[in-house]
Tab-separated table of N, CA, C and O in Angstrom:
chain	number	residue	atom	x	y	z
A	1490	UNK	N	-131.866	127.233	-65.887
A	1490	UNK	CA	-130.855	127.123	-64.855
A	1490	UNK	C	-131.498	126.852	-63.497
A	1490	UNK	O	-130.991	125.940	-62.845
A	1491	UNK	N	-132.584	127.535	-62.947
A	1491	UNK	CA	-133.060	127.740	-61.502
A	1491	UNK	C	-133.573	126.186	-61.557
A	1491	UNK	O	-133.343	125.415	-60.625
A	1492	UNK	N	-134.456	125.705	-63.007
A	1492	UNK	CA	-135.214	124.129	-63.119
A	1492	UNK	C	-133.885	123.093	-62.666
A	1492	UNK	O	-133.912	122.199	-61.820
A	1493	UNK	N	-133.030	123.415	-63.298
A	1493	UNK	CA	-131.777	122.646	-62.849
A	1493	UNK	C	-131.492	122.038	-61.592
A	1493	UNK	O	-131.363	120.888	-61.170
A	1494	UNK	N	-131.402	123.929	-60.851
A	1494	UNK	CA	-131.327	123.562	-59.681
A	1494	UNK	C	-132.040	123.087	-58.570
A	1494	UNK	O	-131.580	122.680	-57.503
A	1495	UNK	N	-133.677	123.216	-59.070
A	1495	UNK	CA	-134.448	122.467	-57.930
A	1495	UNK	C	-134.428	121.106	-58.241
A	1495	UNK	O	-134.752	120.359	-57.317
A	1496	UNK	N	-134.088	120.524	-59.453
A	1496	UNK	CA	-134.394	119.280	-59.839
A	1496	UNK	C	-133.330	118.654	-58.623
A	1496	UNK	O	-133.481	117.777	-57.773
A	1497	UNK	N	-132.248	119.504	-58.962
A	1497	UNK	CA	-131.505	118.654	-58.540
A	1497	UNK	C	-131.078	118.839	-56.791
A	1497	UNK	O	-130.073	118.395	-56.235
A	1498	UNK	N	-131.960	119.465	-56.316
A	1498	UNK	CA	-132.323	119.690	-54.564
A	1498	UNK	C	-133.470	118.803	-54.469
A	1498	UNK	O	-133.417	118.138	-53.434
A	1499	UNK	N	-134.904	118.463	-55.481
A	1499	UNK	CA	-134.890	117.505	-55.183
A	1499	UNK	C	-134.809	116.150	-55.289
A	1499	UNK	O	-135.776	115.436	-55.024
A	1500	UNK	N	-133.558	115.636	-55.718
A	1500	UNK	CA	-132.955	114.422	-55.740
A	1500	UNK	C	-132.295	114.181	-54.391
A	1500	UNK	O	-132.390	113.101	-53.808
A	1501	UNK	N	-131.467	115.465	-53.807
A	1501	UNK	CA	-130.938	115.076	-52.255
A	1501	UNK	C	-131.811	114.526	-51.121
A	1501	UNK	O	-131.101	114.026	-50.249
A	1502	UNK	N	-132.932	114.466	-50.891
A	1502	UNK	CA	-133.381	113.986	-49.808
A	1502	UNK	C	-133.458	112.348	-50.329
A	1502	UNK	O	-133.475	111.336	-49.628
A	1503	UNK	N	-133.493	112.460	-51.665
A	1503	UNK	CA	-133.853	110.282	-51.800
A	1503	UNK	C	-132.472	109.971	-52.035
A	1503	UNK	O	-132.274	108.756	-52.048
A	1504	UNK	N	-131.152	110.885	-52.282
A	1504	UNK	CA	-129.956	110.474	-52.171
A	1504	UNK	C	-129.388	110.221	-50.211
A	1504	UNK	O	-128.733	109.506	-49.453
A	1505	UNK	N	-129.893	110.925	-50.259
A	1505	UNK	CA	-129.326	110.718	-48.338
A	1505	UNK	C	-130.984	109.929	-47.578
A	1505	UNK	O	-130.972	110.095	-46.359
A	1506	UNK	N	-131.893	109.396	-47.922
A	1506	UNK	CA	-132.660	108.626	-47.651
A	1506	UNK	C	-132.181	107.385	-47.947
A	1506	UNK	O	-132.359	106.477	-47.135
A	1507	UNK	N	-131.537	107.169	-49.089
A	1507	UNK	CA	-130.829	105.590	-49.506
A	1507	UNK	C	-129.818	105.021	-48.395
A	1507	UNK	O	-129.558	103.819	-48.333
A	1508	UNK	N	-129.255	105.993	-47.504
A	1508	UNK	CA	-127.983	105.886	-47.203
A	1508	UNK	C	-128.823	105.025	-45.870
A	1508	UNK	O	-127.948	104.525	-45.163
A	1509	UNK	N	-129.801	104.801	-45.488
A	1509	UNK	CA	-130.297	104.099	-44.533
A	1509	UNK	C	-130.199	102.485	-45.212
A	1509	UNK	O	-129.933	101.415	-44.665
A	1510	UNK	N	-130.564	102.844	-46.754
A	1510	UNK	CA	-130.262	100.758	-47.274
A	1510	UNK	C	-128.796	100.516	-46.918
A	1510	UNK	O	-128.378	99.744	-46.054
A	1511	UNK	N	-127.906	101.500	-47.931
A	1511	UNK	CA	-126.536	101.761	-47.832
A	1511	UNK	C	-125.911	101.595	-46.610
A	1511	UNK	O	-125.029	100.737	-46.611
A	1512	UNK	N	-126.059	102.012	-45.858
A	1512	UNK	CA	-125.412	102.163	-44.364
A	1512	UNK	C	-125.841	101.138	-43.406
A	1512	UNK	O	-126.510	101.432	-42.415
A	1513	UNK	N	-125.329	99.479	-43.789
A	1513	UNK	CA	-125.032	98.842	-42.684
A	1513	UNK	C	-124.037	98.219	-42.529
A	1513	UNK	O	-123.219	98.206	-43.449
A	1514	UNK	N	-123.708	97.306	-40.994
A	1514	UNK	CA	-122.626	97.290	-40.785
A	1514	UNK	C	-122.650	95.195	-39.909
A	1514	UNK	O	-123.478	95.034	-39.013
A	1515	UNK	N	-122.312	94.724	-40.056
A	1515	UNK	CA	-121.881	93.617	-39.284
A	1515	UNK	C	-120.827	92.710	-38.386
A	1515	UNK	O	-119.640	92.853	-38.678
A	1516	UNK	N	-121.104	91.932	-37.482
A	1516	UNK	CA	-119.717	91.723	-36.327
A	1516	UNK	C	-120.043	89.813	-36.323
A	1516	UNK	O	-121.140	89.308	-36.086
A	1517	UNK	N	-119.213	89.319	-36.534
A	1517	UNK	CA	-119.520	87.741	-36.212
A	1517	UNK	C	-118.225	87.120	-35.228
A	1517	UNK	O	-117.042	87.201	-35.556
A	1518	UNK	N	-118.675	86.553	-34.086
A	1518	UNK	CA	-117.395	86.263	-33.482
A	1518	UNK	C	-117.597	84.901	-33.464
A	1518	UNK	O	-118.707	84.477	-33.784
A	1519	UNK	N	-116.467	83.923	-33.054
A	1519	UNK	CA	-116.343	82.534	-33.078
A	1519	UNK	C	-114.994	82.087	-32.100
A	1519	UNK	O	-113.791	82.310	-32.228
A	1520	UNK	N	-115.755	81.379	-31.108
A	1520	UNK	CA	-114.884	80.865	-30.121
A	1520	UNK	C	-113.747	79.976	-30.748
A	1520	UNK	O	-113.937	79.010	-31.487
A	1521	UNK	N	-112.560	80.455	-30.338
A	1521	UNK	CA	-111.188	79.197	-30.665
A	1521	UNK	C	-110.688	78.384	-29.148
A	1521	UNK	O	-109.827	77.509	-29.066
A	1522	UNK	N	-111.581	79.019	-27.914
A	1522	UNK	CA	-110.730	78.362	-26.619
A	1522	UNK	C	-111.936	79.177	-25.419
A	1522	UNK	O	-112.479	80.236	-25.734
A	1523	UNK	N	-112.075	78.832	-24.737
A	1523	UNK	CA	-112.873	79.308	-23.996
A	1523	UNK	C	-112.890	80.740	-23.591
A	1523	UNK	O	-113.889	81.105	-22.970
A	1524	UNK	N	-112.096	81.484	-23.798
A	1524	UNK	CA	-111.398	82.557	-23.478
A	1524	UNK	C	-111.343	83.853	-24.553
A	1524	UNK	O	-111.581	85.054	-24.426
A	1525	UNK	N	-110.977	83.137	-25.500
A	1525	UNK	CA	-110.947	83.928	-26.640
A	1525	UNK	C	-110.913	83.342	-28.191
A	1525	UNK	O	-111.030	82.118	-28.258
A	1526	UNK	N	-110.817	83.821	-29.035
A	1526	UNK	CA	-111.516	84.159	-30.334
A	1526	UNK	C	-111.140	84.339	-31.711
A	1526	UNK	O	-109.934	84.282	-31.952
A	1527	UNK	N	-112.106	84.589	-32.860
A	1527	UNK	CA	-111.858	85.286	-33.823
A	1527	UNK	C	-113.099	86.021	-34.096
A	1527	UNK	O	-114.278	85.847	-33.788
A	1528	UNK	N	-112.203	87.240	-35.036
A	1528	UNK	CA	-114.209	88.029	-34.670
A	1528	UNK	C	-113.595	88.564	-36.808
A	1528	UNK	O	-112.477	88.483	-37.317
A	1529	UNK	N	-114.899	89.030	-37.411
A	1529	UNK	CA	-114.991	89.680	-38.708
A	1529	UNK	C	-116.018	90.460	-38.421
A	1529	UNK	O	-117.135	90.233	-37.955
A	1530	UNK	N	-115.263	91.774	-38.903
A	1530	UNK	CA	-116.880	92.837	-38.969
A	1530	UNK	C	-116.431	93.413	-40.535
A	1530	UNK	O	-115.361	93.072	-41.039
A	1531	UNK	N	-117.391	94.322	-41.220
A	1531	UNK	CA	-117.771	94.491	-42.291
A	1531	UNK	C	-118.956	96.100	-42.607
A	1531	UNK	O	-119.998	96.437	-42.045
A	1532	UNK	N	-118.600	96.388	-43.113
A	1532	UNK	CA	-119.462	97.566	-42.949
A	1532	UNK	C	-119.356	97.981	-44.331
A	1532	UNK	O	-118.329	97.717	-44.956
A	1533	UNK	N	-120.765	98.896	-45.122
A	1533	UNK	CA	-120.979	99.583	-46.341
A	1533	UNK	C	-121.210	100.806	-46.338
A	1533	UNK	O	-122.148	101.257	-45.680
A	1534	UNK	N	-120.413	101.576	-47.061
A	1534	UNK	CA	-120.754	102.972	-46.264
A	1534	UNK	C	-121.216	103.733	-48.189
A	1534	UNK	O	-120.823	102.929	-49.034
A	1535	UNK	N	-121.814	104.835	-48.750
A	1535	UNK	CA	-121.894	105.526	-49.819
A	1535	UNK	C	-121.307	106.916	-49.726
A	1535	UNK	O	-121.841	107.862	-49.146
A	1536	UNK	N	-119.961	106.939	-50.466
A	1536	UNK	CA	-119.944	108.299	-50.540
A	1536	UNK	C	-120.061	109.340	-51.550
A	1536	UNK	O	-120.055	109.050	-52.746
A	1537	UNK	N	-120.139	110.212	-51.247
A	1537	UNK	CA	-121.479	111.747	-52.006
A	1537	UNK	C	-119.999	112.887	-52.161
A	1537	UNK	O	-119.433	113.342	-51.167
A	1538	UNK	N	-119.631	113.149	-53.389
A	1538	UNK	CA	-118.922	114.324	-53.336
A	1538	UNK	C	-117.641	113.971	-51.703
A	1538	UNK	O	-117.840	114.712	-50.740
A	1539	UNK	N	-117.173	113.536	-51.646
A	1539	UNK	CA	-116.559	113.445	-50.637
A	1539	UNK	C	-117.082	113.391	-48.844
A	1539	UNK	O	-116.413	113.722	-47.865
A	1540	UNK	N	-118.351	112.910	-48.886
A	1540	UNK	CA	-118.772	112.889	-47.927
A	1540	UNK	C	-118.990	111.590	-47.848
A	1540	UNK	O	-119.426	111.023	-48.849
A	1541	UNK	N	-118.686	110.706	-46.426
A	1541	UNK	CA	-119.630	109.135	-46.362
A	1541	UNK	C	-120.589	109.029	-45.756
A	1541	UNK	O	-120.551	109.785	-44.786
A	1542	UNK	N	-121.456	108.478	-45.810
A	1542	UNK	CA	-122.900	108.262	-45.233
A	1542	UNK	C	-122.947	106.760	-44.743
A	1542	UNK	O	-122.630	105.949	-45.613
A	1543	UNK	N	-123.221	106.343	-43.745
A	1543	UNK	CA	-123.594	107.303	-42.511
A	1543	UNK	C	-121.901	107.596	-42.241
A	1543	UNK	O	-121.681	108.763	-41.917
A	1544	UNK	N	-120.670	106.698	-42.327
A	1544	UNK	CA	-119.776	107.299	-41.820
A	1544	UNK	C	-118.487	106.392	-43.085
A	1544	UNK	O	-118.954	105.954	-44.137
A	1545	UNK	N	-117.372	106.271	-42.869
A	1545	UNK	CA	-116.269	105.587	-43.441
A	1545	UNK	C	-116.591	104.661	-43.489
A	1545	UNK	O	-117.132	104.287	-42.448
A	1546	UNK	N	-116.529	103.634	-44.623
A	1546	UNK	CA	-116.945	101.923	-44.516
A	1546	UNK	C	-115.770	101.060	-43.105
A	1546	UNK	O	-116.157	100.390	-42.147
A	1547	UNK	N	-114.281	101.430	-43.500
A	1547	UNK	CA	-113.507	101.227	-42.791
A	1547	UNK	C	-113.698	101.652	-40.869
A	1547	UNK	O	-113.370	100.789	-40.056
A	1548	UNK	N	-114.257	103.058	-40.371
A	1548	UNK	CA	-114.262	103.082	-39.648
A	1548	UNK	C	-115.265	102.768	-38.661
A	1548	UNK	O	-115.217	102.793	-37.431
A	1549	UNK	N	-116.430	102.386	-39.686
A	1549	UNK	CA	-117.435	101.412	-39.286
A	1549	UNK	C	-117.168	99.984	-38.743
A	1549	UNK	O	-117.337	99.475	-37.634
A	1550	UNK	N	-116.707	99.539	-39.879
A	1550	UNK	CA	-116.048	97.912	-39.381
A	1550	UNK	C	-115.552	97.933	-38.018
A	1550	UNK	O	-115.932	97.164	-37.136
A	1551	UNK	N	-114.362	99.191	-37.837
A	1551	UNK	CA	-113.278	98.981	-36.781
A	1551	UNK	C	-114.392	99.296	-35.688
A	1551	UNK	O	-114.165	98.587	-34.707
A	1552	UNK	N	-115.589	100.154	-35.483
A	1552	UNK	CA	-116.225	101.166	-34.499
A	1552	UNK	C	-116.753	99.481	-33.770
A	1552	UNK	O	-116.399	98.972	-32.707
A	1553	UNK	N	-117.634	98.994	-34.754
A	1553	UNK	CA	-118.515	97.891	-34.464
A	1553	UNK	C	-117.711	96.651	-34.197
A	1553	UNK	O	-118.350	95.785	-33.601
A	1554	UNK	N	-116.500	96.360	-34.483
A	1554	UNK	CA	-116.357	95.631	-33.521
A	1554	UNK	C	-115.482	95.912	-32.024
A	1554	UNK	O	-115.525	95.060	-31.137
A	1555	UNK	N	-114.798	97.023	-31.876
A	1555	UNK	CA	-114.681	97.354	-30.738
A	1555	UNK	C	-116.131	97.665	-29.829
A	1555	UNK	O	-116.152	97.385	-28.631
A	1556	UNK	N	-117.086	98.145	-30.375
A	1556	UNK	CA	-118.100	98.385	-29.539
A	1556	UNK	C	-118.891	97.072	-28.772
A	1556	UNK	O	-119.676	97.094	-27.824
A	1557	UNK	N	-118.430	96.068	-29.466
A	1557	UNK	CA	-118.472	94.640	-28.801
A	1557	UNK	C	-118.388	94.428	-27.295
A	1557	UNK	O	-119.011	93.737	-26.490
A	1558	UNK	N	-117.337	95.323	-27.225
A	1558	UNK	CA	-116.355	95.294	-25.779
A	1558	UNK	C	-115.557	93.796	-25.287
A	1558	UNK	O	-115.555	93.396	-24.123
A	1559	UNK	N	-115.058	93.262	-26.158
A	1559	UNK	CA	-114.706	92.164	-26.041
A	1559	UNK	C	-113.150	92.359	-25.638
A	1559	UNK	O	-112.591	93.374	-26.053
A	1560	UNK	N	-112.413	91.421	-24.835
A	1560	UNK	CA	-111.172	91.875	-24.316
A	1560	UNK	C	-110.178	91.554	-24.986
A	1560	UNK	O	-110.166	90.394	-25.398
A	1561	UNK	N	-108.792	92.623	-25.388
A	1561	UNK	CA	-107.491	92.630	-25.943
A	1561	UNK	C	-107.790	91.937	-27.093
A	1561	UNK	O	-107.373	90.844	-27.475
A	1562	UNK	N	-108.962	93.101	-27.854
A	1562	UNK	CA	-109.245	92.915	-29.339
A	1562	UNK	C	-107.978	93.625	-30.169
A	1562	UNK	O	-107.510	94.727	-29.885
A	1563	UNK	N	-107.473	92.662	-31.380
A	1563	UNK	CA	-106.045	92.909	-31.994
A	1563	UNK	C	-106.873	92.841	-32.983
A	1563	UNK	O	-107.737	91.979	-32.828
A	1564	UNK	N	-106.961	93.793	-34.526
A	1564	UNK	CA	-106.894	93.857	-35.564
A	1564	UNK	C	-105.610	93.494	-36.230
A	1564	UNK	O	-104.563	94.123	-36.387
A	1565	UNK	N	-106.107	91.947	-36.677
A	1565	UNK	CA	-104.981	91.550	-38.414
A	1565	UNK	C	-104.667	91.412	-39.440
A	1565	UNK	O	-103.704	90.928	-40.035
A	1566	UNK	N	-106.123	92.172	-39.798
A	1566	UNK	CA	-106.089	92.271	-41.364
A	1566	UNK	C	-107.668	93.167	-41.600
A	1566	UNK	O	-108.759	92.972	-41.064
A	1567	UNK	N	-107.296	94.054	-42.487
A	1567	UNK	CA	-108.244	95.220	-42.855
A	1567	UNK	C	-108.590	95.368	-44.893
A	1567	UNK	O	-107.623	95.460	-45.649
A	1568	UNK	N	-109.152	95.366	-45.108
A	1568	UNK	CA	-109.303	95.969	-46.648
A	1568	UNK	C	-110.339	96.577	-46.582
A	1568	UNK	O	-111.173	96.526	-45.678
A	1569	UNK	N	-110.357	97.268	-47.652
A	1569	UNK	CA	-111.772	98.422	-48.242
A	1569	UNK	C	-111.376	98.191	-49.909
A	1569	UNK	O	-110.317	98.255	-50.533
A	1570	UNK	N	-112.631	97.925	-50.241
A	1570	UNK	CA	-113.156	97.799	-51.788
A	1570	UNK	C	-114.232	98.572	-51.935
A	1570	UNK	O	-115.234	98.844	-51.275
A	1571	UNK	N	-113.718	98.890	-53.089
A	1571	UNK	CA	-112.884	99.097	-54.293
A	1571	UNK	C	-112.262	100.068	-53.799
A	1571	UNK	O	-112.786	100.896	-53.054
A	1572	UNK	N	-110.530	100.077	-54.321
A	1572	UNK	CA	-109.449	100.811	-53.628
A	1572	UNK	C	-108.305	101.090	-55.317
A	1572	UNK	O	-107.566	100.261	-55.848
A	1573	UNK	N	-108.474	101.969	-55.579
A	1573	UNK	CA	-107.969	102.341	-56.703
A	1573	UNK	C	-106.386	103.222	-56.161
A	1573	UNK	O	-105.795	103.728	-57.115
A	1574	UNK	N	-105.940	103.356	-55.256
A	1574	UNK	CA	-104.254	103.698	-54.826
A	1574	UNK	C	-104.288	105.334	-55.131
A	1574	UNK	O	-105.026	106.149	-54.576
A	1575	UNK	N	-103.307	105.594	-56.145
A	1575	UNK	CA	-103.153	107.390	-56.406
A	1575	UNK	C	-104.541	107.522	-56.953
A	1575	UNK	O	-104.960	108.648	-56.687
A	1576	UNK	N	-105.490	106.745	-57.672
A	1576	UNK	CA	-106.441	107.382	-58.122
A	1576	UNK	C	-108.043	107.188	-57.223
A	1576	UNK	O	-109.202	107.116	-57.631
A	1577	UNK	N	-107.448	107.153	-55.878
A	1577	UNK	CA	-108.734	106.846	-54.925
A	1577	UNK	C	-109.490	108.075	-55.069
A	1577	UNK	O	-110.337	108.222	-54.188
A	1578	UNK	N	-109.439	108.763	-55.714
A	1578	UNK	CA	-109.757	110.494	-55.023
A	1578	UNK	C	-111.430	109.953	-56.413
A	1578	UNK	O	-112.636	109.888	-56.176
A	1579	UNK	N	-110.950	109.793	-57.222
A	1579	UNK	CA	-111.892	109.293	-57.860
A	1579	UNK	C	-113.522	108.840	-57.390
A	1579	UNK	O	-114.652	109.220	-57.696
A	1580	UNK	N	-112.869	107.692	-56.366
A	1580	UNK	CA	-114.515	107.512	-55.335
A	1580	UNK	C	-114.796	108.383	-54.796
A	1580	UNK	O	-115.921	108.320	-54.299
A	1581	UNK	N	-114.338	109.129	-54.660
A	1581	UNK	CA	-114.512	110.354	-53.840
A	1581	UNK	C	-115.805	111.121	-54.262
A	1581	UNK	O	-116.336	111.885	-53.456
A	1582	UNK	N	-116.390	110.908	-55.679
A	1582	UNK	CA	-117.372	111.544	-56.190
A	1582	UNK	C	-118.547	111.289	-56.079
A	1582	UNK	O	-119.390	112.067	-55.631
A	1583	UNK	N	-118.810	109.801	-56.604
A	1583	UNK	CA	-119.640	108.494	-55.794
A	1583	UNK	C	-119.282	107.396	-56.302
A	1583	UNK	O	-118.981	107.009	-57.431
A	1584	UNK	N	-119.399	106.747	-54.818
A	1584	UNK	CA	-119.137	105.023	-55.052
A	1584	UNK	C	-119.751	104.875	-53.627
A	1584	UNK	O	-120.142	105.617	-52.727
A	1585	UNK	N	-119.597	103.086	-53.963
A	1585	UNK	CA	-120.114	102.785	-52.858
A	1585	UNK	C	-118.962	101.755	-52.553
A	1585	UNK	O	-118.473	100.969	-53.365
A	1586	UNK	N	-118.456	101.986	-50.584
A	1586	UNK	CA	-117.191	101.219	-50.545
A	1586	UNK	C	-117.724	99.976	-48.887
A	1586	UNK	O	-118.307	100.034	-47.805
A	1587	UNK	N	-117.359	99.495	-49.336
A	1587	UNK	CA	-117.040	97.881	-48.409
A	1587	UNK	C	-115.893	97.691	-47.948
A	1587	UNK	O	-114.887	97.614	-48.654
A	1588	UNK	N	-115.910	97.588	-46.625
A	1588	UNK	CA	-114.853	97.210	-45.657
A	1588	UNK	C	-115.055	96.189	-45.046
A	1588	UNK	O	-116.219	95.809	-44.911
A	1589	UNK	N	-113.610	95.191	-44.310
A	1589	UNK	CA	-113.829	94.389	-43.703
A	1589	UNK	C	-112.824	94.077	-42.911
A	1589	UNK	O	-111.782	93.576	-43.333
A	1590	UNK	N	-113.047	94.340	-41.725
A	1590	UNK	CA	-111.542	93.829	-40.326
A	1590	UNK	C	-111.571	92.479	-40.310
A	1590	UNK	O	-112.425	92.000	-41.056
A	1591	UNK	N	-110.839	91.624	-39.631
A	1591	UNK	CA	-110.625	90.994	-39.016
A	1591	UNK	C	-110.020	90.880	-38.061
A	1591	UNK	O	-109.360	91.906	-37.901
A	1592	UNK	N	-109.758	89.750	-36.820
A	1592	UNK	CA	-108.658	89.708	-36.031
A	1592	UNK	C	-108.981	89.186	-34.774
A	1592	UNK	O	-110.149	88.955	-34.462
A	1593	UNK	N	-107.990	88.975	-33.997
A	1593	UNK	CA	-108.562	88.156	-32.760
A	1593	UNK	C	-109.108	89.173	-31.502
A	1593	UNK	O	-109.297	90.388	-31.556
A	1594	UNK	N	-109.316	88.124	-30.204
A	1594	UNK	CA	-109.906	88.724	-29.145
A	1594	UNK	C	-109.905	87.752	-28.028
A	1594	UNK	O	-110.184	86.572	-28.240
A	1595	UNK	N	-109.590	88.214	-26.787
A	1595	UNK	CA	-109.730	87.651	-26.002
A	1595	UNK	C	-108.119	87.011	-25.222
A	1595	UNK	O	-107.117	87.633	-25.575
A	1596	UNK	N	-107.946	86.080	-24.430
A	1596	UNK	CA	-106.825	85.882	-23.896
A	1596	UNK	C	-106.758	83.963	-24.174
A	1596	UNK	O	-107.485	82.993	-23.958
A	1597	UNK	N	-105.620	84.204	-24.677
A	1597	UNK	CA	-105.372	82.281	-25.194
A	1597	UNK	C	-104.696	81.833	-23.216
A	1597	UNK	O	-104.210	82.386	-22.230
A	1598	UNK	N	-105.006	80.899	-23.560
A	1598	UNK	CA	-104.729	79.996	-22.050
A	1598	UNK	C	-103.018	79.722	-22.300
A	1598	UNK	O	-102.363	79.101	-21.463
């Protein structure tokens, strides 16, 4: 029982060491008018027993591209994969989930 349990204390430091491959995030913007835009961000997040590392795939996406600071940024479309509905609780144990915003920015003439 005790072999059990160190084995498996030490597996946690290379499980939350991964989460540095696991845990990134991206922002691409593209001019439509001098002014303003379209932007996609994207983020991978791993979650552990109900925990995400480093944070929500979803609230990554949204963090990084507001942190842009780009003006009268509108989100119009959002998903996170893999998304299983009543049985999301499921990832909840481990998976690894992908998000991705989209949406505009900036002021049309």
């Amino acid at each position: 029982m005790t072999r059990a349990l160190l084995n498996a204390t030490a597996c946690l430091p290379l499980l939350l060491g991964s989460t540095a491959i696991v845990g990134c995030a991206s922002v691409d913007f593209e001019r439509t008018s001098p002014n303003a835009g379209e932007f996609r961000s994207s983020a991978l997040s791993l979650t552990f027993f109900g925990f995400d590392f480093p944070t929500h795939a979803l609230l990554a996406a949204r963090a990084n591209a507001s942190d842009a600071q780009q003006p009268n940024t509108e989100v119009s479309y959002e998903r996170v994969f893999p998304y299983f509905g009543a049985f999301d609780w499921l990832l909840d144990l481990v998976s690894i989930r992908w998000a991705v915003v989209r949406g505009t920015w900036g002021y049309e003439d």
